[in-house]
Amino acid sequence: PRFDHDPTTRECKGFLLEESRINYIKNGHGNGFKSQGSMNDYTEGWVQQNTTNSTITQFAAEGPDGTTSALKYTLNSASGRRFDYEGLSTTNGTVYCYSWWMKRMASDAVWSFQQVGGSGVTSTSILIDGVAASGQTTTYTPPDDEWHRVTWKFTKTTTETMDLGGYDSSGSTGDRWLLWGAQFEVGAFPTSYIPTNGTTATRGNDNCRIIGQEFSDFYNQTEGTIVSEHSIATGVASGD
């Protein structure tokens, strides 16, 4: 648990309590967050559709965490553009969220998400900073030049190992995007980033308790009032 803040305004949004989740992308940041090479040579991890048509530069710019840890995605051609993550196990009927932070480097940049090497997905939608983007289902159109956490939410239609891909679909070349903090998780909404650097990682569910003198200092056993203002994330069932 922690106090959460708006990434742009720094305004305090309140006390964040989250359920347990697993980030199934083994290199969401750090030394392993890079292209290994051509998609034809690997069955797991980050790869390029064509190593000539795109360039992936590691530690190219400052990420949203303030460190020089963002990937730069550059296009040298308007075809063979995908940057994929290979080898994700998925289950039929399960809702997944694939997310990372994105910052455009060109005013015409747009990003298209795509399933690669699988049977299909349904009920797709794009979320920008956790909020559904009207009319955007597989292609992300950035609202400005700032960092945003972009999520592709979908339901799998087959139990299989799938590859997730994405590419700048504007048709232009040159420096297009900065990327940081990739996450693939089971659930109807994205949770806060779970860092990974070589293996999957699990965040346990958050529990908050006030006990002992910290509790008795403000709680009157015989009388008193407690006021709670809270919100439930989209996709969380009532009573969960």
mmCIF file of N, CA and C in Angstrom, residues 47 52 85 97 101 114 118 129 132 134 144 146 187 193 207 219:
data_model
loop_
_atom_site.group_PDB
_atom_site.id
_atom_site.type_symbol
_atom_site.label_atom_id
_atom_site.label_comp_id
_atom_site.label_asym_id
_atom_site.label_seq_id
_atom_site.Cartn_x
_atom_site.Cartn_y
_atom_site.Cartn_z
ATOM 1 N N VAL A 47 11.714 -9.133 -29.386
ATOM 2 C CA VAL A 47 12.307 -9.326 -30.706
ATOM 3 C C VAL A 47 11.753 -8.290 -31.682
ATOM 4 N N THR A 52 16.482 -4.774 -39.742
ATOM 5 C CA THR A 52 16.922 -3.702 -40.638
ATOM 6 C C THR A 52 15.906 -2.574 -40.694
ATOM 7 N N TYR A 85 6.824 -9.212 -28.067
ATOM 8 C CA TYR A 85 7.250 -10.055 -26.945
ATOM 9 C C TYR A 85 6.730 -11.460 -27.207
ATOM 10 N N CYS A 97 -4.430 -7.628 -19.514
ATOM 11 C CA CYS A 97 -4.025 -6.250 -19.755
ATOM 12 C C CYS A 97 -2.527 -6.221 -20.066
ATOM 13 N N TRP A 101 4.535 2.331 -20.495
ATOM 14 C CA TRP A 101 4.528 3.779 -20.646
ATOM 15 C C TRP A 101 5.056 4.120 -22.031
ATOM 16 N N GLN A 114 -1.090 -5.640 -31.593
ATOM 17 C CA GLN A 114 -1.444 -6.771 -32.436
ATOM 18 C C GLN A 114 -1.073 -8.085 -31.765
ATOM 19 N N GLY A 118 -1.033 -16.346 -33.013
ATOM 20 C CA GLY A 118 -2.052 -16.929 -32.159
ATOM 21 C C GLY A 118 -3.391 -16.957 -32.872
ATOM 22 N N ASP A 129 -3.731 5.848 -19.149
ATOM 23 C CA ASP A 129 -3.624 6.133 -17.706
ATOM 24 C C ASP A 129 -4.811 5.557 -16.946
ATOM 25 N N ALA A 132 -10.577 4.318 -20.168
ATOM 26 C CA ALA A 132 -10.888 3.856 -21.519
ATOM 27 C C ALA A 132 -10.868 5.028 -22.492
ATOM 28 N N SER A 134 -12.046 6.645 -25.780
ATOM 29 C CA SER A 134 -13.216 6.539 -26.655
ATOM 30 C C SER A 134 -12.796 6.278 -28.098
ATOM 31 N N ASP A 144 -0.958 13.993 -26.386
ATOM 32 C CA ASP A 144 0.043 15.056 -26.274
ATOM 33 C C ASP A 144 1.435 14.422 -26.328
ATOM 34 N N GLU A 146 3.488 13.926 -23.739
ATOM 35 C CA GLU A 146 3.904 13.487 -22.412
ATOM 36 C C GLU A 146 3.903 11.958 -22.301
ATOM 37 N N GLY A 187 -6.445 -9.798 -15.592
ATOM 38 C CA GLY A 187 -7.362 -8.918 -14.889
ATOM 39 C C GLY A 187 -8.032 -7.935 -15.822
ATOM 40 N N TYR A 193 2.861 -0.841 -11.751
ATOM 41 C CA TYR A 193 3.940 -1.591 -12.387
ATOM 42 C C TYR A 193 4.659 -2.503 -11.396
ATOM 43 N N ASN A 207 -2.743 -5.258 2.324
ATOM 44 C CA ASN A 207 -3.613 -5.237 3.506
ATOM 45 C C ASN A 207 -3.221 -4.061 4.377
ATOM 46 N N TYR A 219 -9.626 6.368 18.138
ATOM 47 C CA TYR A 219 -10.886 5.634 18.171
ATOM 48 C C TYR A 219 -11.460 5.622 19.573
#
